Structure formats: C-alpha cells, structure tokens
Amino acid sequence: MSVDPMAYEAQFFGFTPQTCILRVYIAFQDYLFEVMLVVEGVMLKKLDSIPGCKISPSQIRKCTEKFLIFMKEHFDKLFAKMEEVLLQLVLNIPKNVLLPEDRVQEQYPYSKEEFQALQDELQQLQQQCRAEAAAGQALRAELEEQKAVKAELEKILQCFDGLESICREHGAGNFKESFALLTQCSKKLQDVLKDVEEKSKKMKQHDQLM
C-alpha cells in the first residue's frame, strides 16, 4: 500500500485513494473466501453422491485451504499491479491541474514570507480585538457604576426638594439661607457641647483631688 498521503486527491474526492483501494482489496478478498466456500460445498455434495468414495470432508477442507492460499498469493500480486495503475492513472491528480477552489491562489500568489506576515497581522488584530473587548467591558462596568451614583444623587436632590418644600410651608424663606443658618447653629452647638465636656472633665479631676 502506498504511503504517499495524496492530500490533494483527498481534497478532491473526499477520501484518500489508499482508503478506496483498501476497501476494494477487502471486498475482493471477502468474495474470494465466499467463492472457495461455495466450491467446497459443491465438492462435498458431489463426493456424497459417489458410492465408495474414500475422500473425507477434512481432506477436502485441507485441499480447499491450500488452494485458497495459492489463489490469495496470486491475487495479492495482481492487486499490487492494479493498485499501482489506479494510483497513477485513475485516482491521481496531475501536478499541472488546479482544483476550482484553489484557483484564487493562482490569481493571488504569495510567498511563505508574505503568508507569515499575514499571520502576524492577523494575530495583532486578534489581540487588538481582545483589548477593545476588555476596554468595552470596563466602560460598561463604569457606566453601570455611574448610573448607580446618579440614582443616589437623584434621591439626595429629591430629599433637598422635600426639605425646601417643608421650609416654604413653615415660612422659613429660602432653603439655602435656612440650610446655612442650620449649619451655623449646628457648629455653635458643637462648640458649646465641646466646652461643656471640657468643664465636666475639669470638675471630675478636681473632685478626685479633693
């Protein structure tokens, strides 16, 4: 059996020529075995019909096996010649023949160096695509975060609007002015509270000394 991969032929036929020839060989061999079994059966029937025949079925089987070996040896020699003819003249695509799907290579030929350059460029483009995809994912995550912050700010604004409405209902005037006044009052209260805490600490220290 030929060891040539014959890849171009496999591309055209859809199977390797060696596989085709192997299947033909197996089919012929199976047919040969079946024929020998039929011949053996006919011989046994003929011998049964001959009175006084001393040839036993086991002797017939030995003769059949010898004849089968003889036939198989000659068959293998003939098939080797047939295989050579099939591979060279039937299942072989000449070197000057170009398949239709490969004619684009004839129109746009390229060298190994050019092909490698295209491969490198393709790899760079793939890396850029992956980087852009990662950047897009990061932007989407940032956008979701901004949406969450915006929602919180809207809640705060609604709260301020509610406070301003309450201030107007109670005649507190402008909310900004009221808020500034509340801030000042809160700071004064914090100062007073801090002063009270300091005086309380001093009184405790004085009582301990007494």
PDB file of C-alpha atoms in Angstrom:
ATOM      1  CA  MET A   1       0.000   0.000   0.000  1.00  0.00           C
ATOM      2  CA  SER A   2       1.297   3.444  -0.946  1.00  0.00           C
ATOM      3  CA  VAL A   3       2.406   5.708   1.934  1.00  0.00           C
ATOM      4  CA  ASP A   4       2.012   8.922  -0.081  1.00  0.00           C
ATOM      5  CA  PRO A   5      -0.713  10.944   1.740  1.00  0.00           C
ATOM      6  CA  MET A   6      -2.085  12.244  -1.606  1.00  0.00           C
ATOM      7  CA  ALA A   7      -3.714  15.145   0.237  1.00  0.00           C
ATOM      8  CA  TYR A   8      -4.732  16.961  -2.962  1.00  0.00           C
ATOM      9  CA  GLU A   9      -6.594  13.890  -4.206  1.00  0.00           C
ATOM     10  CA  ALA A  10      -8.281  13.520  -0.817  1.00  0.00           C
ATOM     11  CA  GLN A  11      -9.376  17.153  -1.079  1.00  0.00           C
ATOM     12  CA  PHE A  12     -10.960  16.483  -4.488  1.00  0.00           C
ATOM     13  CA  PHE A  13     -12.539  13.050  -3.917  1.00  0.00           C
ATOM     14  CA  GLY A  14     -13.448  13.459  -0.266  1.00  0.00           C
ATOM     15  CA  PHE A  15     -11.466  10.341   0.665  1.00  0.00           C
ATOM     16  CA  THR A  16      -7.881   9.161   0.343  1.00  0.00           C
ATOM     17  CA  PRO A  17      -7.121   6.938  -2.671  1.00  0.00           C
ATOM     18  CA  GLN A  18      -5.404   4.449  -0.359  1.00  0.00           C
ATOM     19  CA  THR A  19      -8.629   4.067   1.630  1.00  0.00           C
ATOM     20  CA  CYS A  20     -10.576   3.391  -1.567  1.00  0.00           C
ATOM     21  CA  ILE A  21      -8.079   0.773  -2.740  1.00  0.00           C
ATOM     22  CA  LEU A  22      -8.013  -0.889   0.688  1.00  0.00           C
ATOM     23  CA  ARG A  23     -11.790  -1.242   0.633  1.00  0.00           C
ATOM     24  CA  VAL A  24     -11.662  -2.714  -2.876  1.00  0.00           C
ATOM     25  CA  TYR A  25      -8.979  -5.171  -1.734  1.00  0.00           C
ATOM     26  CA  ILE A  26     -11.057  -6.268   1.272  1.00  0.00           C
ATOM     27  CA  ALA A  27     -14.153  -6.659  -0.924  1.00  0.00           C
ATOM     28  CA  PHE A  28     -12.250  -8.837  -3.451  1.00  0.00           C
ATOM     29  CA  GLN A  29     -10.729 -10.908  -0.644  1.00  0.00           C
ATOM     30  CA  ASP A  30     -14.105 -11.492   1.013  1.00  0.00           C
ATOM     31  CA  TYR A  31     -15.569 -12.506  -2.340  1.00  0.00           C
ATOM     32  CA  LEU A  32     -12.691 -14.947  -2.876  1.00  0.00           C
ATOM     33  CA  PHE A  33     -13.325 -16.577   0.508  1.00  0.00           C
ATOM     34  CA  GLU A  34     -17.028 -16.872  -0.241  1.00  0.00           C
ATOM     35  CA  VAL A  35     -16.330 -18.458  -3.640  1.00  0.00           C
ATOM     36  CA  MET A  36     -13.988 -21.011  -2.071  1.00  0.00           C
ATOM     37  CA  LEU A  37     -16.648 -21.968   0.492  1.00  0.00           C
ATOM     38  CA  VAL A  38     -19.184 -22.435  -2.306  1.00  0.00           C
ATOM     39  CA  VAL A  39     -16.734 -24.589  -4.291  1.00  0.00           C
ATOM     40  CA  GLU A  40     -16.031 -26.662  -1.186  1.00  0.00           C
ATOM     41  CA  GLY A  41     -19.758 -27.203  -0.601  1.00  0.00           C
ATOM     42  CA  VAL A  42     -20.284 -28.318  -4.215  1.00  0.00           C
ATOM     43  CA  MET A  43     -17.371 -30.756  -3.966  1.00  0.00           C
ATOM     44  CA  LEU A  44     -18.749 -32.306  -0.761  1.00  0.00           C
ATOM     45  CA  LYS A  45     -22.136 -32.839  -2.382  1.00  0.00           C
ATOM     46  CA  LYS A  46     -20.546 -34.454  -5.421  1.00  0.00           C
ATOM     47  CA  LEU A  47     -18.466 -36.782  -3.248  1.00  0.00           C
ATOM     48  CA  ASP A  48     -21.528 -37.827  -1.249  1.00  0.00           C
ATOM     49  CA  SER A  49     -23.205 -38.890  -4.463  1.00  0.00           C
ATOM     50  CA  ILE A  50     -20.240 -41.091  -5.496  1.00  0.00           C
ATOM     51  CA  PRO A  51     -20.542 -44.574  -3.938  1.00  0.00           C
ATOM     52  CA  GLY A  52     -17.419 -45.952  -2.245  1.00  0.00           C
ATOM     53  CA  CYS A  53     -15.605 -42.585  -2.193  1.00  0.00           C
ATOM     54  CA  LYS A  54     -12.861 -42.603   0.471  1.00  0.00           C
ATOM     55  CA  ILE A  55     -12.136 -38.844   0.484  1.00  0.00           C
ATOM     56  CA  SER A  56     -13.209 -37.340   3.841  1.00  0.00           C
ATOM     57  CA  PRO A  57     -14.541 -33.791   4.402  1.00  0.00           C
ATOM     58  CA  SER A  58     -11.371 -32.921   6.387  1.00  0.00           C
ATOM     59  CA  GLN A  59      -9.235 -33.795   3.366  1.00  0.00           C
ATOM     60  CA  ILE A  60     -11.454 -31.605   1.215  1.00  0.00           C
ATOM     61  CA  ARG A  61     -11.008 -28.739   3.712  1.00  0.00           C
ATOM     62  CA  LYS A  62      -7.203 -29.107   3.620  1.00  0.00           C
ATOM     63  CA  CYS A  63      -7.232 -29.048  -0.165  1.00  0.00           C
ATOM     64  CA  THR A  64      -9.529 -26.010  -0.125  1.00  0.00           C
ATOM     65  CA  GLU A  65      -7.223 -24.150   2.273  1.00  0.00           C
ATOM     66  CA  LYS A  66      -4.156 -24.927   0.145  1.00  0.00           C
ATOM     67  CA  PHE A  67      -5.949 -23.753  -2.975  1.00  0.00           C
ATOM     68  CA  LEU A  68      -7.105 -20.614  -1.157  1.00  0.00           C
ATOM     69  CA  ILE A  69      -3.519 -19.797  -0.135  1.00  0.00           C
ATOM     70  CA  PHE A  70      -2.407 -20.309  -3.731  1.00  0.00           C
ATOM     71  CA  MET A  71      -5.203 -18.053  -5.031  1.00  0.00           C
ATOM     72  CA  LYS A  72      -4.515 -15.365  -2.418  1.00  0.00           C
ATOM     73  CA  GLU A  73      -0.804 -15.202  -3.285  1.00  0.00           C
ATOM     74  CA  HIS A  74      -1.584 -14.716  -6.961  1.00  0.00           C
ATOM     75  CA  PHE A  75      -4.399 -12.305  -6.130  1.00  0.00           C
ATOM     76  CA  ASP A  76      -2.040 -10.142  -3.997  1.00  0.00           C
ATOM     77  CA  LYS A  77       0.468  -9.952  -6.857  1.00  0.00           C
ATOM     78  CA  LEU A  78      -2.220  -8.976  -9.350  1.00  0.00           C
ATOM     79  CA  PHE A  79      -3.771  -6.479  -6.954  1.00  0.00           C
ATOM     80  CA  ALA A  80      -0.382  -4.818  -6.350  1.00  0.00           C
ATOM     81  CA  LYS A  81      -0.182  -4.102 -10.088  1.00  0.00           C
ATOM     82  CA  MET A  82      -3.792  -2.926 -10.135  1.00  0.00           C
ATOM     83  CA  GLU A  83      -3.093  -0.637  -7.151  1.00  0.00           C
ATOM     84  CA  GLU A  84      -0.163   0.936  -8.987  1.00  0.00           C
ATOM     85  CA  VAL A  85      -2.296   1.574 -12.069  1.00  0.00           C
ATOM     86  CA  LEU A  86      -5.180   3.008 -10.049  1.00  0.00           C
ATOM     87  CA  LEU A  87      -2.933   5.350  -8.059  1.00  0.00           C
ATOM     88  CA  GLN A  88      -1.089   6.596 -11.135  1.00  0.00           C
ATOM     89  CA  LEU A  89      -3.814   6.773 -13.781  1.00  0.00           C
ATOM     90  CA  VAL A  90      -7.217   6.796 -12.088  1.00  0.00           C
ATOM     91  CA  LEU A  91      -7.038   8.291  -8.593  1.00  0.00           C
ATOM     92  CA  ASN A  92      -4.164  10.681  -9.245  1.00  0.00           C
ATOM     93  CA  ILE A  93      -4.497  14.402  -9.983  1.00  0.00           C
ATOM     94  CA  PRO A  94      -1.706  15.611 -12.304  1.00  0.00           C
ATOM     95  CA  LYS A  95       0.639  18.249 -10.966  1.00  0.00           C
ATOM     96  CA  ASN A  96      -0.470  20.776 -13.607  1.00  0.00           C
ATOM     97  CA  VAL A  97      -4.181  20.533 -12.638  1.00  0.00           C
ATOM     98  CA  LEU A  98      -5.588  23.089 -10.207  1.00  0.00           C
ATOM     99  CA  LEU A  99      -8.853  22.490  -8.387  1.00  0.00           C
ATOM    100  CA  PRO A 100     -11.567  25.189  -8.792  1.00  0.00           C
ATOM    101  CA  GLU A 101     -11.469  26.125  -5.091  1.00  0.00           C
ATOM    102  CA  ASP A 102      -7.707  26.701  -5.320  1.00  0.00           C
ATOM    103  CA  ARG A 103      -7.695  28.931  -8.390  1.00  0.00           C
ATOM    104  CA  VAL A 104      -7.757  32.016  -6.200  1.00  0.00           C
ATOM    105  CA  GLN A 105      -4.189  31.110  -5.203  1.00  0.00           C
ATOM    106  CA  GLU A 106      -3.225  31.263  -8.876  1.00  0.00           C
ATOM    107  CA  GLN A 107      -4.722  34.744  -9.159  1.00  0.00           C
ATOM    108  CA  TYR A 108      -3.209  35.985  -5.898  1.00  0.00           C
ATOM    109  CA  PRO A 109       0.035  34.039  -5.332  1.00  0.00           C
ATOM    110  CA  TYR A 110       2.024  34.713  -2.185  1.00  0.00           C
ATOM    111  CA  SER A 111       5.272  33.514  -0.693  1.00  0.00           C
ATOM    112  CA  LYS A 112       5.894  31.932   2.697  1.00  0.00           C
ATOM    113  CA  GLU A 113       7.178  35.264   3.984  1.00  0.00           C
ATOM    114  CA  GLU A 114       4.020  37.059   2.858  1.00  0.00           C
ATOM    115  CA  PHE A 115       1.850  34.353   4.403  1.00  0.00           C
ATOM    116  CA  GLN A 116       3.759  34.671   7.695  1.00  0.00           C
ATOM    117  CA  ALA A 117       3.306  38.448   7.577  1.00  0.00           C
ATOM    118  CA  LEU A 118      -0.440  37.948   7.150  1.00  0.00           C
ATOM    119  CA  GLN A 119      -0.449  35.532  10.066  1.00  0.00           C
ATOM    120  CA  ASP A 120       1.375  38.072  12.243  1.00  0.00           C
ATOM    121  CA  GLU A 121      -1.026  40.830  11.216  1.00  0.00           C
ATOM    122  CA  LEU A 122      -3.996  38.574  11.965  1.00  0.00           C
ATOM    123  CA  GLN A 123      -2.575  37.808  15.397  1.00  0.00           C
ATOM    124  CA  GLN A 124      -2.112  41.529  16.115  1.00  0.00           C
ATOM    125  CA  LEU A 125      -5.692  42.239  15.028  1.00  0.00           C
ATOM    126  CA  GLN A 126      -6.951  39.480  17.293  1.00  0.00           C
ATOM    127  CA  GLN A 127      -5.024  40.970  20.219  1.00  0.00           C
ATOM    128  CA  GLN A 128      -6.474  44.409  19.447  1.00  0.00           C
ATOM    129  CA  CYS A 129      -9.974  42.947  19.316  1.00  0.00           C
ATOM    130  CA  ARG A 130      -9.466  41.286  22.694  1.00  0.00           C
ATOM    131  CA  ALA A 131      -8.104  44.550  24.156  1.00  0.00           C
ATOM    132  CA  GLU A 132     -11.035  46.549  22.752  1.00  0.00           C
ATOM    133  CA  ALA A 133     -13.469  43.989  24.109  1.00  0.00           C
ATOM    134  CA  ALA A 134     -11.872  44.261  27.573  1.00  0.00           C
ATOM    135  CA  ALA A 135     -11.966  48.077  27.371  1.00  0.00           C
ATOM    136  CA  GLY A 136     -15.606  47.956  26.321  1.00  0.00           C
ATOM    137  CA  GLN A 137     -16.413  45.725  29.267  1.00  0.00           C
ATOM    138  CA  ALA A 138     -14.632  48.126  31.634  1.00  0.00           C
ATOM    139  CA  LEU A 139     -16.572  51.069  30.163  1.00  0.00           C
ATOM    140  CA  ARG A 140     -19.841  49.219  30.592  1.00  0.00           C
ATOM    141  CA  ALA A 141     -18.968  48.500  34.225  1.00  0.00           C
ATOM    142  CA  GLU A 142     -18.101  52.177  34.762  1.00  0.00           C
ATOM    143  CA  LEU A 143     -21.373  53.202  33.110  1.00  0.00           C
ATOM    144  CA  GLU A 144     -23.328  50.946  35.469  1.00  0.00           C
ATOM    145  CA  GLU A 145     -21.479  52.493  38.402  1.00  0.00           C
ATOM    146  CA  GLN A 146     -22.289  55.978  37.133  1.00  0.00           C
ATOM    147  CA  LYS A 147     -25.941  55.008  36.804  1.00  0.00           C
ATOM    148  CA  ALA A 148     -25.944  53.874  40.450  1.00  0.00           C
ATOM    149  CA  VAL A 149     -24.300  57.142  41.581  1.00  0.00           C
ATOM    150  CA  LYS A 150     -26.780  59.149  39.502  1.00  0.00           C
ATOM    151  CA  ALA A 151     -29.658  57.318  41.156  1.00  0.00           C
ATOM    152  CA  GLU A 152     -28.253  58.148  44.619  1.00  0.00           C
ATOM    153  CA  LEU A 153     -27.791  61.800  43.641  1.00  0.00           C
ATOM    154  CA  GLU A 154     -31.365  61.962  42.388  1.00  0.00           C
ATOM    155  CA  LYS A 155     -32.523  60.610  45.756  1.00  0.00           C
ATOM    156  CA  ILE A 156     -30.495  63.331  47.540  1.00  0.00           C
ATOM    157  CA  LEU A 157     -31.938  66.014  45.268  1.00  0.00           C
ATOM    158  CA  GLN A 158     -35.436  64.746  45.971  1.00  0.00           C
ATOM    159  CA  CYS A 159     -34.656  64.915  49.668  1.00  0.00           C
ATOM    160  CA  PHE A 160     -33.450  68.529  49.311  1.00  0.00           C
ATOM    161  CA  ASP A 161     -36.547  69.391  47.307  1.00  0.00           C
ATOM    162  CA  GLY A 162     -38.679  67.936  50.101  1.00  0.00           C
ATOM    163  CA  LEU A 163     -36.807  69.972  52.735  1.00  0.00           C
ATOM    164  CA  GLU A 164     -37.203  73.114  50.678  1.00  0.00           C
ATOM    165  CA  SER A 165     -40.937  72.486  50.379  1.00  0.00           C
ATOM    166  CA  ILE A 166     -41.168  71.997  54.156  1.00  0.00           C
ATOM    167  CA  CYS A 167     -39.270  75.248  54.724  1.00  0.00           C
ATOM    168  CA  ARG A 168     -41.629  77.156  52.421  1.00  0.00           C
ATOM    169  CA  GLU A 169     -44.666  75.642  54.159  1.00  0.00           C
ATOM    170  CA  HIS A 170     -43.397  76.837  57.560  1.00  0.00           C
ATOM    171  CA  GLY A 171     -42.321  80.265  56.305  1.00  0.00           C
ATOM    172  CA  ALA A 172     -38.614  79.620  56.643  1.00  0.00           C
ATOM    173  CA  GLY A 173     -37.813  81.511  53.444  1.00  0.00           C
ATOM    174  CA  ASN A 174     -35.122  80.376  51.062  1.00  0.00           C
ATOM    175  CA  PHE A 175     -33.896  76.826  51.681  1.00  0.00           C
ATOM    176  CA  LYS A 176     -30.264  77.737  51.021  1.00  0.00           C
ATOM    177  CA  GLU A 177     -30.347  80.512  53.598  1.00  0.00           C
ATOM    178  CA  SER A 178     -32.128  78.246  56.079  1.00  0.00           C
ATOM    179  CA  PHE A 179     -29.605  75.472  55.471  1.00  0.00           C
ATOM    180  CA  ALA A 180     -26.714  77.888  56.029  1.00  0.00           C
ATOM    181  CA  LEU A 181     -28.334  79.076  59.260  1.00  0.00           C
ATOM    182  CA  LEU A 182     -28.824  75.493  60.427  1.00  0.00           C
ATOM    183  CA  THR A 183     -25.162  74.795  59.656  1.00  0.00           C
ATOM    184  CA  GLN A 184     -24.047  77.780  61.748  1.00  0.00           C
ATOM    185  CA  CYS A 185     -26.329  76.784  64.630  1.00  0.00           C
ATOM    186  CA  SER A 186     -25.069  73.226  64.487  1.00  0.00           C
ATOM    187  CA  LYS A 187     -21.464  74.448  64.633  1.00  0.00           C
ATOM    188  CA  LYS A 188     -22.259  76.647  67.652  1.00  0.00           C
ATOM    189  CA  LEU A 189     -23.965  73.738  69.399  1.00  0.00           C
ATOM    190  CA  GLN A 190     -20.933  71.553  68.739  1.00  0.00           C
ATOM    191  CA  ASP A 191     -18.674  74.239  70.252  1.00  0.00           C
ATOM    192  CA  VAL A 192     -20.904  74.567  73.346  1.00  0.00           C
ATOM    193  CA  LEU A 193     -21.027  70.781  73.737  1.00  0.00           C
ATOM    194  CA  LYS A 194     -17.247  70.595  73.487  1.00  0.00           C
ATOM    195  CA  ASP A 195     -16.875  73.383  76.117  1.00  0.00           C
ATOM    196  CA  VAL A 196     -19.286  71.581  78.489  1.00  0.00           C
ATOM    197  CA  GLU A 197     -17.374  68.312  78.090  1.00  0.00           C
ATOM    198  CA  GLU A 198     -14.065  70.062  78.920  1.00  0.00           C
ATOM    199  CA  LYS A 199     -15.541  71.733  82.042  1.00  0.00           C
ATOM    200  CA  SER A 200     -17.029  68.391  83.130  1.00  0.00           C
ATOM    201  CA  LYS A 201     -13.611  66.729  82.849  1.00  0.00           C
ATOM    202  CA  LYS A 202     -12.016  69.512  84.943  1.00  0.00           C
ATOM    203  CA  MET A 203     -14.678  69.167  87.680  1.00  0.00           C
ATOM    204  CA  LYS A 204     -14.144  65.384  87.832  1.00  0.00           C
ATOM    205  CA  GLN A 205     -10.417  65.872  88.160  1.00  0.00           C
ATOM    206  CA  HIS A 206     -10.994  68.439  90.957  1.00  0.00           C
ATOM    207  CA  ASP A 207     -13.319  66.060  92.847  1.00  0.00           C
ATOM    208  CA  GLN A 208     -10.758  63.287  92.650  1.00  0.00           C
ATOM    209  CA  LEU A 209      -8.096  65.546  94.123  1.00  0.00           C
ATOM    210  CA  MET A 210     -10.366  66.547  96.989  1.00  0.00           C
TER     211      MET A 210
END
